[in-house]
mmCIF file of C-alpha atoms in Angstrom:
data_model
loop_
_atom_site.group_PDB
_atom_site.id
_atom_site.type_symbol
_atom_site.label_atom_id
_atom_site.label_comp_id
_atom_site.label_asym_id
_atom_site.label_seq_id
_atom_site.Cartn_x
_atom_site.Cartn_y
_atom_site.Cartn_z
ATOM 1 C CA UNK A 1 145.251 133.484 274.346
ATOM 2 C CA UNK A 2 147.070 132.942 271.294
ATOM 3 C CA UNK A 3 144.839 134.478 269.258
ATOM 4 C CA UNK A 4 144.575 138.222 270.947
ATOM 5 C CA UNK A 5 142.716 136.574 273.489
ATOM 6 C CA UNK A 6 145.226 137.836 276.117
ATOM 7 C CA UNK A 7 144.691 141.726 274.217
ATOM 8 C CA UNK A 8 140.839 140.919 274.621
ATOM 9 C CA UNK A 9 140.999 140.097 278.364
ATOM 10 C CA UNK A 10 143.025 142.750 279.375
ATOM 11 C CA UNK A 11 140.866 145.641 277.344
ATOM 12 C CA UNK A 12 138.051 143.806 279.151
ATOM 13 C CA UNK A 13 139.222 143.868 282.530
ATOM 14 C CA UNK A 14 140.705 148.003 281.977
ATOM 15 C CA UNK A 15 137.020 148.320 280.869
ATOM 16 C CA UNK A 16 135.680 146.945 283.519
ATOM 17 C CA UNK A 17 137.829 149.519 285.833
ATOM 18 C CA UNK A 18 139.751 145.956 287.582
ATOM 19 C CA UNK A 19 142.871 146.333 285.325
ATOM 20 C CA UNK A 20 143.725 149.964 286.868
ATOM 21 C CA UNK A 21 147.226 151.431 286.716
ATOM 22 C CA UNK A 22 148.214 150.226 289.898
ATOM 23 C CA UNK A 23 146.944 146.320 288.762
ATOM 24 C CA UNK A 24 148.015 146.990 285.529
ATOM 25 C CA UNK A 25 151.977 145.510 285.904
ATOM 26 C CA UNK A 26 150.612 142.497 287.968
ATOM 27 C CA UNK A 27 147.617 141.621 285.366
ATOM 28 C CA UNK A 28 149.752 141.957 282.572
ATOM 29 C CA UNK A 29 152.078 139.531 283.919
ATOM 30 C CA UNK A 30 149.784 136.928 284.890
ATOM 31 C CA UNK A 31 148.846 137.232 280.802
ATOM 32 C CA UNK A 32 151.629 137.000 279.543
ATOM 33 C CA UNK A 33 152.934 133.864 281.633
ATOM 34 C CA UNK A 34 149.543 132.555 280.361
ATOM 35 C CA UNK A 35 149.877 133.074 277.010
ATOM 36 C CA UNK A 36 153.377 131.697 277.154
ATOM 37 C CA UNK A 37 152.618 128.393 279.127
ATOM 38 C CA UNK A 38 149.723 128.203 276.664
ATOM 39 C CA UNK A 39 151.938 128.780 273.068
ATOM 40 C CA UNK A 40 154.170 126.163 274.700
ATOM 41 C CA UNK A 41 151.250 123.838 275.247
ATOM 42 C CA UNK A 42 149.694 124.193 271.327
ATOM 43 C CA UNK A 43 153.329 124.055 269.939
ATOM 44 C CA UNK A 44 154.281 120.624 271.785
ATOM 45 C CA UNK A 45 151.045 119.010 269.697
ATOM 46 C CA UNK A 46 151.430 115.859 268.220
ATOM 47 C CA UNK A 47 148.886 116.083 265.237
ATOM 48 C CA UNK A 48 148.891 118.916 262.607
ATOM 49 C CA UNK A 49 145.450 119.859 263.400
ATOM 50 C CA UNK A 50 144.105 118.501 266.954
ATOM 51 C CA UNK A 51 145.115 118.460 270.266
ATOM 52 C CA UNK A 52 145.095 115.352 272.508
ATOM 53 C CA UNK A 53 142.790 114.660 275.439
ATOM 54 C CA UNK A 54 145.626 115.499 277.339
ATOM 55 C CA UNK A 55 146.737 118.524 275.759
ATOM 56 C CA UNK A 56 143.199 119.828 276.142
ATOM 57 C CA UNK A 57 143.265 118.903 279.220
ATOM 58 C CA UNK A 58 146.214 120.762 280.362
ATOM 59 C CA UNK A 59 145.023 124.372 278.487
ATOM 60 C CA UNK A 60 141.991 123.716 280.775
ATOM 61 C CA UNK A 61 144.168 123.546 283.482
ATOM 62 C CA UNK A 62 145.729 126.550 282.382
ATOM 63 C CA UNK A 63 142.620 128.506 282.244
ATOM 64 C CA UNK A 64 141.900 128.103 285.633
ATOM 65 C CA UNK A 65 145.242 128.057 286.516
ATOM 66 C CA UNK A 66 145.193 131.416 284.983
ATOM 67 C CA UNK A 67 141.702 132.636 286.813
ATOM 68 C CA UNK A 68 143.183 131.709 290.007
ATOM 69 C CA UNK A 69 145.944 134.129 289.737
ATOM 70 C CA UNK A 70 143.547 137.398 288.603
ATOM 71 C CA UNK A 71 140.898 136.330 291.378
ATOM 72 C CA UNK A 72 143.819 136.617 293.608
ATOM 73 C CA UNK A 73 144.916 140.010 292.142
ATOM 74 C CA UNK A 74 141.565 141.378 291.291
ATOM 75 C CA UNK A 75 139.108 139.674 293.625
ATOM 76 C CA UNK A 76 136.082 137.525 292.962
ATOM 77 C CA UNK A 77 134.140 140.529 291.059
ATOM 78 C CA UNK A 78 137.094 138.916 287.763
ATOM 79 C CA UNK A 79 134.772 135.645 287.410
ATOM 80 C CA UNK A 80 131.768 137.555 285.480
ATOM 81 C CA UNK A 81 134.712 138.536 283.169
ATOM 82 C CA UNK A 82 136.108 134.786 282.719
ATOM 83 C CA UNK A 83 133.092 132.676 282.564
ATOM 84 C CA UNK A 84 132.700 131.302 279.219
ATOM 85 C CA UNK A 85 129.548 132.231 277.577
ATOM 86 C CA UNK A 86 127.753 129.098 278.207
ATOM 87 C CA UNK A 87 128.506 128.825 281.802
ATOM 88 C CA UNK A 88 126.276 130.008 284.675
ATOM 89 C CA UNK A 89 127.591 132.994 286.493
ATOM 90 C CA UNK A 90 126.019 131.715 289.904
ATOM 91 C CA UNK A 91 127.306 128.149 289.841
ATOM 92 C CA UNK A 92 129.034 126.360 292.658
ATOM 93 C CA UNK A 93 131.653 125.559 290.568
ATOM 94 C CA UNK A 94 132.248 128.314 288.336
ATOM 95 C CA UNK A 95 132.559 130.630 291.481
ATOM 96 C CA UNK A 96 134.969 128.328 293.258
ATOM 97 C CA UNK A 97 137.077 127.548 290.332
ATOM 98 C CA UNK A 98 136.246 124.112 290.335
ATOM 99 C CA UNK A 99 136.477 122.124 286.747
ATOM 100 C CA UNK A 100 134.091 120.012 285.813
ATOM 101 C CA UNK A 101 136.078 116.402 285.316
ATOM 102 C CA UNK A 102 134.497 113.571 283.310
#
Protein backbone atom coordinates (compact mmCIF):
# COMPACT_ATOMS: atom_id res chain seq x y z
CA UNK A 1 0.00 0.00 0.00
CA UNK A 2 2.86 2.05 0.73
CA UNK A 3 4.52 1.41 -2.16
CA UNK A 4 1.76 2.53 -5.00
CA UNK A 5 0.08 -0.46 -4.06
CA UNK A 6 -3.06 1.59 -3.19
CA UNK A 7 -2.45 3.46 -7.09
CA UNK A 8 -2.18 -0.27 -8.37
CA UNK A 9 -5.46 -1.47 -6.78
CA UNK A 10 -7.47 1.24 -7.67
CA UNK A 11 -6.26 1.30 -11.62
CA UNK A 12 -7.09 -2.40 -11.20
CA UNK A 13 -10.41 -2.24 -9.89
CA UNK A 14 -11.36 1.11 -12.62
CA UNK A 15 -10.04 -1.57 -15.07
CA UNK A 16 -11.96 -4.02 -14.06
CA UNK A 17 -15.18 -1.57 -14.53
CA UNK A 18 -15.89 -2.08 -10.20
CA UNK A 19 -14.20 1.30 -9.37
CA UNK A 20 -16.91 3.36 -11.56
CA UNK A 21 -17.59 7.04 -10.96
CA UNK A 22 -20.30 6.50 -8.74
CA UNK A 23 -17.85 3.87 -6.46
CA UNK A 24 -15.13 5.91 -7.16
CA UNK A 25 -15.42 8.46 -3.77
CA UNK A 26 -16.26 5.36 -1.56
CA UNK A 27 -13.22 3.07 -3.00
CA UNK A 28 -10.92 5.74 -2.77
CA UNK A 29 -11.65 6.21 0.75
CA UNK A 30 -11.50 2.80 1.89
CA UNK A 31 -7.65 3.18 0.24
CA UNK A 32 -6.67 5.74 1.62
CA UNK A 33 -7.77 4.83 5.35
CA UNK A 34 -5.81 1.67 4.35
CA UNK A 35 -2.85 3.04 3.36
CA UNK A 36 -2.91 5.31 6.37
CA UNK A 37 -3.63 2.60 9.12
CA UNK A 38 -0.95 0.69 7.20
CA UNK A 39 2.02 3.74 7.10
CA UNK A 40 1.09 3.97 10.78
CA UNK A 41 1.62 0.27 11.28
CA UNK A 42 5.36 0.11 9.30
CA UNK A 43 6.34 3.47 11.02
CA UNK A 44 5.60 2.18 14.74
CA UNK A 45 8.41 -0.79 13.90
CA UNK A 46 10.77 -1.58 16.37
CA UNK A 47 13.77 -2.87 14.18
CA UNK A 48 15.34 -0.86 11.28
CA UNK A 49 14.64 -3.52 8.87
CA UNK A 50 11.87 -6.19 10.06
CA UNK A 51 8.66 -6.20 11.36
CA UNK A 52 7.54 -8.25 14.40
CA UNK A 53 5.24 -11.26 14.40
CA UNK A 54 2.89 -8.95 15.63
CA UNK A 55 3.30 -6.18 13.38
CA UNK A 56 2.88 -8.65 10.53
CA UNK A 57 0.27 -9.81 12.00
CA UNK A 58 -1.70 -6.72 12.28
CA UNK A 59 -0.97 -5.55 8.28
CA UNK A 60 -2.60 -9.00 7.73
CA UNK A 61 -5.32 -7.92 9.61
CA UNK A 62 -5.40 -4.90 7.72
CA UNK A 63 -5.58 -6.57 4.45
CA UNK A 64 -8.57 -8.22 5.15
CA UNK A 65 -9.73 -5.64 7.14
CA UNK A 66 -9.35 -3.71 4.02
CA UNK A 67 -11.11 -6.54 1.59
CA UNK A 68 -13.97 -6.53 3.83
CA UNK A 69 -14.78 -2.99 3.24
CA UNK A 70 -14.51 -3.18 -0.96
CA UNK A 71 -16.51 -6.62 -0.86
CA UNK A 72 -19.00 -4.58 0.94
CA UNK A 73 -18.82 -1.68 -1.60
CA UNK A 74 -18.11 -3.65 -4.67
CA UNK A 75 -19.51 -7.12 -4.05
CA UNK A 76 -17.89 -10.52 -4.02
CA UNK A 77 -16.86 -10.26 -7.93
CA UNK A 78 -13.54 -7.70 -5.78
CA UNK A 79 -11.93 -11.12 -4.40
CA UNK A 80 -10.41 -12.26 -7.98
CA UNK A 81 -8.85 -8.73 -7.74
CA UNK A 82 -7.37 -9.21 -4.03
CA UNK A 83 -6.24 -12.72 -3.92
CA UNK A 84 -2.61 -12.86 -3.74
CA UNK A 85 -1.04 -14.66 -6.52
CA UNK A 86 -0.45 -17.82 -4.76
CA UNK A 87 -3.82 -18.22 -3.34
CA UNK A 88 -6.68 -20.26 -4.85
CA UNK A 89 -9.48 -18.20 -6.21
CA UNK A 90 -12.13 -20.99 -5.23
CA UNK A 91 -11.06 -21.58 -1.64
CA UNK A 92 -13.32 -21.68 1.36
CA UNK A 93 -11.36 -19.32 2.94
CA UNK A 94 -10.20 -16.95 0.50
CA UNK A 95 -13.93 -16.38 -0.55
CA UNK A 96 -15.12 -15.89 3.01
CA UNK A 97 -12.33 -13.74 4.11
CA UNK A 98 -11.15 -16.07 6.49
CA UNK A 99 -7.16 -15.91 7.45
CA UNK A 100 -5.36 -18.69 7.72
CA UNK A 101 -3.94 -18.59 11.62
CA UNK A 102 -0.98 -20.76 12.67
Amino acid sequence: MLNGGDSYLRDVLTDAGMRSAEQATPVDSVLAASRARVAALVGARVAATSLSHEQLSALRDEWYAMSSSLRALLGADVDKYLAPPHASPHGAQHRAGVRNTP
